[in-house]
Amino acid sequence: MPQLLAPTADLHPAWLAAHDEWGPGLHEDSFGIGPDDDVRTTEGFATWVRSLREAGTDRGDGAVASWWIVEDGEVLGGIALRHGITPERTRAVGNLGYGVRPTARGRGVATWAVGEVLGRASSYGLEEVAVVCLVANRASARVVEAVGGVLSEVWDTPDGAVRRYRVQAPPLS
Ligand SMILES: CC(C)(COP(=O)(O)OP(=O)(O)OC[C@H]1O[C@@H](n2cnc3c(N)ncnc32)[C@H](O)[C@@H]1OP(=O)(O)O)[C@@H](O)C(=O)NCCC(=O)NCCS
């Protein structure tokens, strides 16, 4: 059973295994790796993790809460809730980002993680969560649809047509 964990330096080797599986040059959705982040050395990784954990961390997209999807000590993926984002950025990139390492895909990991984070969205002040994905990204669209996402807009970008979904977050209990 996977868990969502706040980024932690304790998982450095496991995180690097996932990072290496992703491969160089590929954008790792949701992990928040900046071009200047040193994730390889112990010290650099600890600094990067600290920056992710700081409440209200703003790495260019407003405040973001990040979690890693972890099972049996393995990092399967990451998910980020951009809860402090402007309406313009929300429209462009959405509130949620997620990525699952290639060998863990196709077994419900992303659908589970998105459901979990939706359950936490109200505690960050979001009643509704926007998800933006390329029309060509069928797997991502299936994930959003599986958690009740409703298509609200489709538009063209230089990278291809993009869909925006709105997903209701369960109210705080
Ligand atoms: C999108 C992504 C997160 C999905 O992760 P996952 O753990 O494999 O997703 P799940 O197993 O929960 O479910 C995926 C759904 O997509 C379907 N799917 C998986 N791969 C697919 C593909 N290549 N084409 C079409 N559908 C696909 C699955 O069948 C499932 O749908 P179903 O429930 O109707 O059967 C993963 O592919 C990924 O990390 N991609 C790269 C990063 C990315 O695109 N992030 C999202 C940015 S918006």
Short mmCIF file of C-alpha atoms and ligand atoms in Angstrom, two decimals:
data_model
loop_
_atom_site.label_atom_id
_atom_site.label_comp_id
_atom_site.label_asym_id
_atom_site.label_seq_id
_atom_site.Cartn_x
_atom_site.Cartn_y
_atom_site.Cartn_z
CA MET A 1 0.00 0.00 0.00
CA PRO A 2 1.61 3.31 -0.98
CA GLN A 3 1.85 6.30 1.32
CA LEU A 4 2.23 10.00 0.67
CA LEU A 5 5.27 11.32 2.52
CA ALA A 6 6.58 14.84 2.79
CA PRO A 7 9.95 15.05 1.03
CA THR A 8 12.68 13.74 3.32
CA ALA A 9 16.46 13.55 3.00
CA ASP A 10 16.25 10.02 4.52
CA LEU A 11 15.02 8.75 1.16
CA HIS A 12 17.97 10.04 -0.84
CA PRO A 13 19.10 6.65 -2.30
CA ALA A 14 15.50 5.58 -3.04
CA TRP A 15 14.69 8.96 -4.57
CA LEU A 16 17.83 8.82 -6.75
CA ALA A 17 16.84 5.34 -8.00
CA ALA A 18 13.52 6.77 -9.17
CA HIS A 19 15.21 9.86 -10.63
CA ASP A 20 17.70 7.70 -12.56
CA GLU A 21 14.91 5.51 -13.89
CA TRP A 22 13.18 8.61 -15.23
CA GLY A 23 16.30 9.32 -17.23
CA PRO A 24 18.13 12.50 -18.11
CA GLY A 25 16.43 15.39 -19.85
CA LEU A 26 12.88 14.34 -19.05
CA HIS A 27 10.69 16.69 -17.09
CA GLU A 28 9.75 14.98 -13.84
CA ASP A 29 6.25 16.28 -13.25
CA SER A 30 5.54 17.41 -9.71
CA PHE A 31 9.01 16.95 -8.23
CA GLY A 32 9.87 20.65 -8.37
CA ILE A 33 13.46 20.17 -9.50
CA GLY A 34 14.96 23.47 -10.60
CA PRO A 35 17.87 23.71 -13.05
CA ASP A 36 20.25 24.73 -10.25
CA ASP A 37 19.19 22.10 -7.69
CA ASP A 38 21.95 19.67 -6.77
CA VAL A 39 20.04 16.48 -6.01
CA ARG A 40 23.06 14.16 -6.30
CA THR A 41 25.18 15.09 -3.27
CA THR A 42 23.96 14.49 0.29
CA GLU A 43 24.27 18.16 1.15
CA GLY A 44 22.64 19.40 -2.05
CA PHE A 45 19.76 16.94 -1.69
CA ALA A 46 19.15 17.99 1.92
CA THR A 47 19.05 21.65 0.85
CA TRP A 48 16.61 20.90 -1.95
CA VAL A 49 14.38 18.82 0.34
CA ARG A 50 14.35 21.61 2.91
CA SER A 51 13.22 24.10 0.29
CA LEU A 52 10.37 21.78 -0.73
CA ARG A 53 9.24 21.28 2.84
CA GLU A 54 9.21 24.91 3.86
CA ALA A 55 5.62 25.93 4.38
CA GLY A 56 4.46 28.21 1.63
CA THR A 57 7.48 27.47 -0.50
CA ASP A 58 7.29 29.53 -3.64
CA ARG A 59 9.33 28.12 -6.49
CA GLY A 60 7.79 30.38 -9.09
CA ASP A 61 4.26 28.99 -8.97
CA GLY A 62 3.07 30.34 -5.62
CA ALA A 63 2.80 28.18 -2.52
CA VAL A 64 3.12 24.47 -3.25
CA ALA A 65 2.68 21.40 -1.03
CA SER A 66 4.70 18.40 -2.22
CA TRP A 67 4.57 14.72 -1.37
CA TRP A 68 6.39 11.64 -2.57
CA ILE A 69 4.50 8.46 -3.28
CA VAL A 70 6.39 5.79 -1.36
CA GLU A 71 5.86 2.05 -1.04
CA ASP A 72 8.13 -0.42 0.74
CA GLY A 73 10.90 2.16 0.86
CA GLU A 74 10.70 2.81 -2.88
CA VAL A 75 9.82 6.23 -4.31
CA LEU A 76 7.13 5.52 -6.93
CA GLY A 77 6.42 9.12 -7.84
CA GLY A 78 5.55 12.59 -6.67
CA ILE A 79 2.54 14.84 -6.46
CA ALA A 80 2.29 18.56 -5.84
CA LEU A 81 -0.65 20.78 -4.92
CA ARG A 82 -0.14 24.35 -6.11
CA HIS A 83 -2.53 25.92 -3.66
CA GLY A 84 -1.19 29.46 -3.60
CA ILE A 85 -1.22 30.06 -7.32
CA THR A 86 -2.74 33.04 -9.15
CA PRO A 87 -5.92 32.55 -11.23
CA GLU A 88 -3.86 33.13 -14.40
CA ARG A 89 -1.33 30.40 -13.46
CA THR A 90 -4.15 28.11 -12.33
CA ARG A 91 -5.65 28.40 -15.79
CA ALA A 92 -2.30 27.76 -17.46
CA VAL A 93 -0.85 24.94 -15.34
CA GLY A 94 -3.55 23.84 -12.90
CA ASN A 95 -3.33 23.15 -9.18
CA LEU A 96 -2.11 19.58 -9.39
CA GLY A 97 1.03 18.05 -10.84
CA TYR A 98 1.92 14.36 -10.61
CA GLY A 99 4.34 11.88 -12.02
CA VAL A 100 4.92 8.15 -11.55
CA ARG A 101 8.22 6.41 -12.35
CA PRO A 102 8.01 4.35 -15.53
CA THR A 103 8.16 0.88 -13.87
CA ALA A 104 5.32 1.75 -11.45
CA ARG A 105 2.85 2.99 -14.06
CA GLY A 106 -0.39 1.32 -15.06
CA ARG A 107 -1.31 -0.07 -11.66
CA GLY A 108 -3.37 2.74 -10.21
CA VAL A 109 -0.64 4.63 -8.35
CA ALA A 110 -1.45 8.06 -9.82
CA THR A 111 -5.20 7.60 -9.43
CA TRP A 112 -4.71 6.66 -5.78
CA ALA A 113 -2.35 9.61 -5.10
CA VAL A 114 -4.60 12.17 -6.80
CA GLY A 115 -7.55 10.91 -4.75
CA GLU A 116 -5.52 11.27 -1.56
CA VAL A 117 -4.41 14.81 -2.32
CA LEU A 118 -7.93 15.84 -3.34
CA GLY A 119 -8.95 14.75 0.16
CA ARG A 120 -6.41 17.23 1.56
CA ALA A 121 -7.18 20.13 -0.80
CA SER A 122 -9.87 21.71 1.41
CA SER A 123 -7.39 22.04 4.25
CA TYR A 124 -5.32 24.23 1.89
CA GLY A 125 -8.36 26.39 1.15
CA LEU A 126 -9.28 24.82 -2.20
CA GLU A 127 -12.87 23.75 -2.80
CA GLU A 128 -12.08 22.88 -6.37
CA VAL A 129 -8.85 21.76 -8.01
CA ALA A 130 -7.88 22.49 -11.60
CA VAL A 131 -5.86 19.95 -13.58
CA VAL A 132 -4.33 20.83 -16.92
CA CYS A 133 -2.94 18.17 -19.24
CA LEU A 134 -2.12 17.72 -22.89
CA VAL A 135 -4.90 16.11 -24.93
CA ALA A 136 -2.22 13.64 -26.07
CA ASN A 137 -1.61 12.57 -22.47
CA ARG A 138 -4.36 9.96 -22.30
CA ALA A 139 -3.04 8.39 -19.10
CA SER A 140 -3.20 11.69 -17.24
CA ALA A 141 -6.69 12.41 -18.57
CA ARG A 142 -7.87 8.96 -17.39
CA VAL A 143 -6.50 9.69 -13.92
CA VAL A 144 -8.42 12.96 -13.67
CA GLU A 145 -11.60 11.44 -15.05
CA ALA A 146 -11.33 8.56 -12.57
CA VAL A 147 -11.44 11.00 -9.63
CA GLY A 148 -14.46 12.88 -11.01
CA GLY A 149 -12.75 15.52 -13.13
CA VAL A 150 -15.09 17.47 -15.41
CA LEU A 151 -13.69 18.87 -18.64
CA SER A 152 -14.04 22.65 -18.59
CA GLU A 153 -11.88 23.93 -21.43
CA VAL A 154 -9.70 22.86 -24.36
CA TRP A 155 -7.21 25.17 -26.03
CA ASP A 156 -4.16 25.10 -28.27
CA THR A 157 -0.63 25.74 -27.09
CA PRO A 158 2.69 25.52 -28.95
CA ASP A 159 3.12 22.07 -27.29
CA GLY A 160 -0.25 20.81 -28.49
CA ALA A 161 -3.89 20.95 -27.46
CA VAL A 162 -4.48 21.11 -23.73
CA ARG A 163 -7.45 20.18 -21.57
CA ARG A 164 -8.45 21.75 -18.29
CA TYR A 165 -10.48 19.76 -15.81
CA ARG A 166 -12.19 20.89 -12.63
CA VAL A 167 -12.39 18.45 -9.75
CA GLN A 168 -14.43 19.07 -6.61
CA ALA A 169 -12.47 18.61 -3.40
CA PRO A 170 -14.35 16.87 -0.58
CA PRO A 171 -15.26 19.36 2.16
CA LEU A 172 -13.38 19.33 5.47
CA SER A 173 -14.99 16.84 7.81
C1 LIG B 1 0.16 10.14 -16.15
C2 LIG B 1 0.78 9.22 -15.11
C3 LIG B 1 1.03 10.00 -13.84
C4 LIG B 1 -0.21 8.08 -14.84
O1 LIG B 1 0.32 7.29 -13.77
P1 LIG B 1 -0.17 5.80 -13.49
O2 LIG B 1 0.18 5.46 -12.09
O3 LIG B 1 0.32 4.92 -14.56
O4 LIG B 1 -1.75 5.96 -13.63
P2 LIG B 1 -2.87 4.92 -13.17
O5 LIG B 1 -2.28 3.55 -13.20
O6 LIG B 1 -3.46 5.42 -11.89
O7 LIG B 1 -4.04 5.05 -14.23
C5 LIG B 1 -3.81 5.52 -15.48
C6 LIG B 1 -5.05 5.40 -16.34
O8 LIG B 1 -4.55 5.71 -17.62
C7 LIG B 1 -4.57 4.57 -18.43
N1 LIG B 1 -3.32 4.58 -19.15
C8 LIG B 1 -2.09 4.29 -18.68
N2 LIG B 1 -1.19 4.46 -19.66
C9 LIG B 1 -1.88 4.85 -20.75
C10 LIG B 1 -1.54 5.18 -22.08
N3 LIG B 1 -0.25 5.16 -22.48
N4 LIG B 1 -2.51 5.55 -22.92
C11 LIG B 1 -3.81 5.59 -22.51
N5 LIG B 1 -4.21 5.30 -21.26
C12 LIG B 1 -3.25 4.93 -20.41
C13 LIG B 1 -4.74 3.39 -17.50
O9 LIG B 1 -5.34 2.31 -18.16
C14 LIG B 1 -5.63 4.01 -16.44
O10 LIG B 1 -6.94 4.16 -16.92
P3 LIG B 1 -8.13 3.17 -16.49
O11 LIG B 1 -8.25 3.36 -15.00
O12 LIG B 1 -9.33 3.66 -17.24
O13 LIG B 1 -7.68 1.80 -16.85
C15 LIG B 1 2.11 8.59 -15.62
O14 LIG B 1 1.89 8.01 -16.88
C16 LIG B 1 3.26 9.60 -15.71
O15 LIG B 1 3.98 9.82 -14.74
N6 LIG B 1 3.42 10.23 -16.89
C17 LIG B 1 4.46 11.24 -17.07
C18 LIG B 1 4.15 12.49 -16.26
C19 LIG B 1 2.80 13.07 -16.56
O16 LIG B 1 2.30 13.01 -17.68
N7 LIG B 1 2.17 13.67 -15.53
C20 LIG B 1 0.89 14.30 -15.63
C21 LIG B 1 1.04 15.70 -16.16
S1 LIG B 1 -0.57 16.47 -16.40
#
